[in-house]
Amino acid sequence: MATDASPQYRPVPLPPEFHSDISPSHPPTHDGLHFWQFMIAGSIAGTVEHMAMFPVDTLKTRMQAIGASCSVQPIGVRQALGSILKLEGPSGLYRGIAAMGLGAGPAHAVYFSVYELSKQSLSRGDPNNSMVHAASGVVATVTSDAVFTPMDMVKQRLQLKSSPYKGVADCVRRVLMEEGIGAFYASYRTTVVMNAPFTAVHFATYEAAKRGLMEVSPDSTDDERLVVHATAGAAAGALAAAVTTPLDVVKTQLQCQGVCGCDRFSSSSIGNVIRTIVKKDGYRGLMRGWIPRMLFHAPAAAICWSTYEASKTFFQELNSSYN
């Protein structure tokens, strides 16, 4: 009896990663979350963080911008707070918060989603690689700073004492008319130069601290894990803030130049601004506002990371309920 010589069809088994209850048209990224879920978690975390700590950010801006046109004795946090409350009332601590609200959400959505995707791409099966965490943080901050810098400039100009702007829209309109669109990005290079090491230190410290704390209590409850995320975030934020304060002073000077007595610089060169600050205030001028900066970033990072991780857990549980 003749047989069919044509090859018989045999189904090729699919790799394990394709056997999933989740629709292949919407594949999750690592941690079982979709890209949009990282964006929402990051947006929520960034908005909560900056809104909660905004008064401290106002103190930092005031301390860094003061004395730009002349050498003055540095003021402390208590003096700056007392001056604002006496002359402007509690509302003075919240000038510019609308600009922060408009910028923080989108910027942090980009920030965390890019971080997670970069970490997944670069880790190559090693989730505990600190260099990958640092590199992923740098990629994330360069991308998100392009989104956040314009609104950060508007926010800082509104935070200044006797700011000439009536609000966000008025500031945007006048800056565009008087200085051009380039003014919104005058500090972008400085911001990137500052935030690249800030984020590298921040993410590497956070991941290392979180891993160490989790090893101490591997079977921690949900509440204990929240404390771990907050503690690791606070340590990371404080260390990164202290290291990068001089560049933050330069950024503030560039963003506030020409407003309320602040110097206008001939170029956005970091070296040029540093020389001007050192000439007038000495090297101490480069550390102006370091206390409120640390007071901002330690709790802000704790709030941000705990909110972010809680949001991720919510989405993970939501995804599991559909599978």
mmCIF file of C-alpha atoms in Angstrom, residues 90-211:
data_model
loop_
_atom_site.group_PDB
_atom_site.id
_atom_site.type_symbol
_atom_site.label_atom_id
_atom_site.label_comp_id
_atom_site.label_asym_id
_atom_site.label_seq_id
_atom_site.Cartn_x
_atom_site.Cartn_y
_atom_site.Cartn_z
ATOM 1 C CA PRO A 90 -0.232 80.244 55.248
ATOM 2 C CA SER A 91 -1.354 80.728 51.640
ATOM 3 C CA GLY A 92 2.130 82.030 50.825
ATOM 4 C CA LEU A 93 3.471 78.510 51.314
ATOM 5 C CA TYR A 94 1.229 77.241 48.511
ATOM 6 C CA ARG A 95 1.838 79.764 45.730
ATOM 7 C CA GLY A 96 2.570 77.820 42.565
ATOM 8 C CA ILE A 97 0.973 74.566 43.691
ATOM 9 C CA ALA A 98 -1.241 74.541 40.579
ATOM 10 C CA ALA A 99 1.867 74.441 38.371
ATOM 11 C CA MET A 100 3.185 71.570 40.459
ATOM 12 C CA GLY A 101 -0.091 69.712 40.039
ATOM 13 C CA LEU A 102 0.004 70.154 36.259
ATOM 14 C CA GLY A 103 3.601 68.980 35.969
ATOM 15 C CA ALA A 104 4.064 66.306 38.634
ATOM 16 C CA GLY A 105 1.458 63.816 37.431
ATOM 17 C CA PRO A 106 2.555 63.493 33.776
ATOM 18 C CA ALA A 107 6.257 63.704 34.655
ATOM 19 C CA HIS A 108 6.074 60.927 37.235
ATOM 20 C CA ALA A 109 3.950 58.776 34.956
ATOM 21 C CA VAL A 110 6.807 58.951 32.441
ATOM 22 C CA TYR A 111 9.419 58.623 35.196
ATOM 23 C CA PHE A 112 8.245 55.367 36.741
ATOM 24 C CA SER A 113 7.074 53.655 33.559
ATOM 25 C CA VAL A 114 10.401 54.351 31.821
ATOM 26 C CA TYR A 115 12.248 53.182 34.953
ATOM 27 C CA GLU A 116 10.370 49.887 35.079
ATOM 28 C CA LEU A 117 10.804 49.222 31.357
ATOM 29 C CA SER A 118 14.513 50.092 31.487
ATOM 30 C CA LYS A 119 15.023 47.893 34.544
ATOM 31 C CA GLN A 120 13.304 45.010 32.792
ATOM 32 C CA SER A 121 15.333 45.509 29.606
ATOM 33 C CA LEU A 122 18.726 45.909 31.283
ATOM 34 C CA SER A 123 18.438 43.408 34.163
ATOM 35 C CA ARG A 124 18.898 40.278 31.988
ATOM 36 C CA GLY A 125 17.583 37.987 34.674
ATOM 37 C CA ASP A 126 19.345 39.696 37.610
ATOM 38 C CA PRO A 127 16.720 41.798 39.453
ATOM 39 C CA ASN A 128 19.178 42.753 42.211
ATOM 40 C CA ASN A 129 21.776 44.501 40.033
ATOM 41 C CA SER A 130 22.341 47.955 41.575
ATOM 42 C CA MET A 131 24.061 49.255 38.436
ATOM 43 C CA VAL A 132 20.954 48.414 36.415
ATOM 44 C CA HIS A 133 18.769 50.236 38.949
ATOM 45 C CA ALA A 134 21.024 53.298 38.768
ATOM 46 C CA ALA A 135 21.199 53.285 34.960
ATOM 47 C CA SER A 136 17.438 52.821 34.683
ATOM 48 C CA GLY A 137 16.920 55.747 37.045
ATOM 49 C CA VAL A 138 19.116 57.980 34.891
ATOM 50 C CA VAL A 139 17.212 57.059 31.721
ATOM 51 C CA ALA A 140 13.928 57.744 33.511
ATOM 52 C CA THR A 141 14.939 61.135 34.849
ATOM 53 C CA VAL A 142 16.317 62.451 31.539
ATOM 54 C CA THR A 143 12.993 61.574 29.915
ATOM 55 C CA SER A 144 10.718 62.884 32.662
ATOM 56 C CA ASP A 145 12.681 66.123 33.120
ATOM 57 C CA ALA A 146 11.779 67.105 29.566
ATOM 58 C CA VAL A 147 8.135 66.967 30.683
ATOM 59 C CA PHE A 148 8.538 68.560 34.124
ATOM 60 C CA THR A 149 11.083 71.370 33.628
ATOM 61 C CA PRO A 150 8.722 73.987 32.086
ATOM 62 C CA MET A 151 6.169 73.663 34.898
ATOM 63 C CA ASP A 152 8.929 73.557 37.511
ATOM 64 C CA MET A 153 10.193 76.909 36.217
ATOM 65 C CA VAL A 154 6.681 78.378 36.425
ATOM 66 C CA LYS A 155 6.257 76.907 39.916
ATOM 67 C CA GLN A 156 9.477 78.417 41.236
ATOM 68 C CA ARG A 157 8.757 81.868 39.821
ATOM 69 C CA LEU A 158 5.365 81.829 41.517
ATOM 70 C CA GLN A 159 6.975 80.754 44.806
ATOM 71 C CA LEU A 160 9.205 83.839 44.979
ATOM 72 C CA LYS A 161 8.462 86.614 47.432
ATOM 73 C CA SER A 162 6.504 89.420 45.698
ATOM 74 C CA SER A 163 6.203 87.337 42.533
ATOM 75 C CA PRO A 164 4.952 89.570 39.690
ATOM 76 C CA TYR A 165 2.781 86.819 38.198
ATOM 77 C CA LYS A 166 -0.920 86.380 38.977
ATOM 78 C CA GLY A 167 -0.966 82.652 38.347
ATOM 79 C CA VAL A 168 0.146 79.810 36.102
ATOM 80 C CA ALA A 169 -1.507 81.096 32.922
ATOM 81 C CA ASP A 170 -0.218 84.651 33.454
ATOM 82 C CA CYS A 171 3.325 83.394 34.072
ATOM 83 C CA VAL A 172 3.318 81.176 30.980
ATOM 84 C CA ARG A 173 1.934 83.978 28.799
ATOM 85 C CA ARG A 174 4.379 86.634 30.015
ATOM 86 C CA VAL A 175 7.427 84.385 29.826
ATOM 87 C CA LEU A 176 6.542 83.432 26.255
ATOM 88 C CA MET A 177 6.062 87.073 25.255
ATOM 89 C CA GLU A 178 9.035 88.556 27.130
ATOM 90 C CA GLU A 179 11.650 85.789 27.068
ATOM 91 C CA GLY A 180 10.595 83.216 24.495
ATOM 92 C CA ILE A 181 10.018 79.495 24.764
ATOM 93 C CA GLY A 182 13.698 78.860 25.508
ATOM 94 C CA ALA A 183 13.209 80.332 28.996
ATOM 95 C CA PHE A 184 11.149 77.313 29.974
ATOM 96 C CA TYR A 185 14.160 75.068 29.300
ATOM 97 C CA ALA A 186 16.965 77.365 30.476
ATOM 98 C CA SER A 187 17.641 75.015 33.391
ATOM 99 C CA TYR A 188 17.044 71.712 31.568
ATOM 100 C CA ARG A 189 20.726 70.889 31.152
ATOM 101 C CA THR A 190 21.401 71.712 34.804
ATOM 102 C CA THR A 191 18.339 69.737 35.869
ATOM 103 C CA VAL A 192 19.526 66.676 33.959
ATOM 104 C CA VAL A 193 23.087 67.026 35.274
ATOM 105 C CA MET A 194 21.657 67.285 38.794
ATOM 106 C CA ASN A 195 18.965 64.632 38.543
ATOM 107 C CA ALA A 196 21.087 62.017 36.796
ATOM 108 C CA PRO A 197 23.352 61.487 39.851
ATOM 109 C CA PHE A 198 20.417 62.218 42.180
ATOM 110 C CA THR A 199 18.335 59.486 40.590
ATOM 111 C CA ALA A 200 21.245 57.058 40.312
ATOM 112 C CA VAL A 201 21.971 57.421 44.043
ATOM 113 C CA HIS A 202 18.259 57.434 44.863
ATOM 114 C CA PHE A 203 17.233 54.284 42.992
ATOM 115 C CA ALA A 204 20.346 52.293 43.851
ATOM 116 C CA THR A 205 20.007 53.203 47.546
ATOM 117 C CA TYR A 206 16.270 52.489 47.555
ATOM 118 C CA GLU A 207 16.565 49.066 45.952
ATOM 119 C CA ALA A 208 19.514 48.093 48.165
ATOM 120 C CA ALA A 209 17.822 49.337 51.354
ATOM 121 C CA LYS A 210 14.526 47.668 50.436
ATOM 122 C CA ARG A 211 16.281 44.371 49.694
#
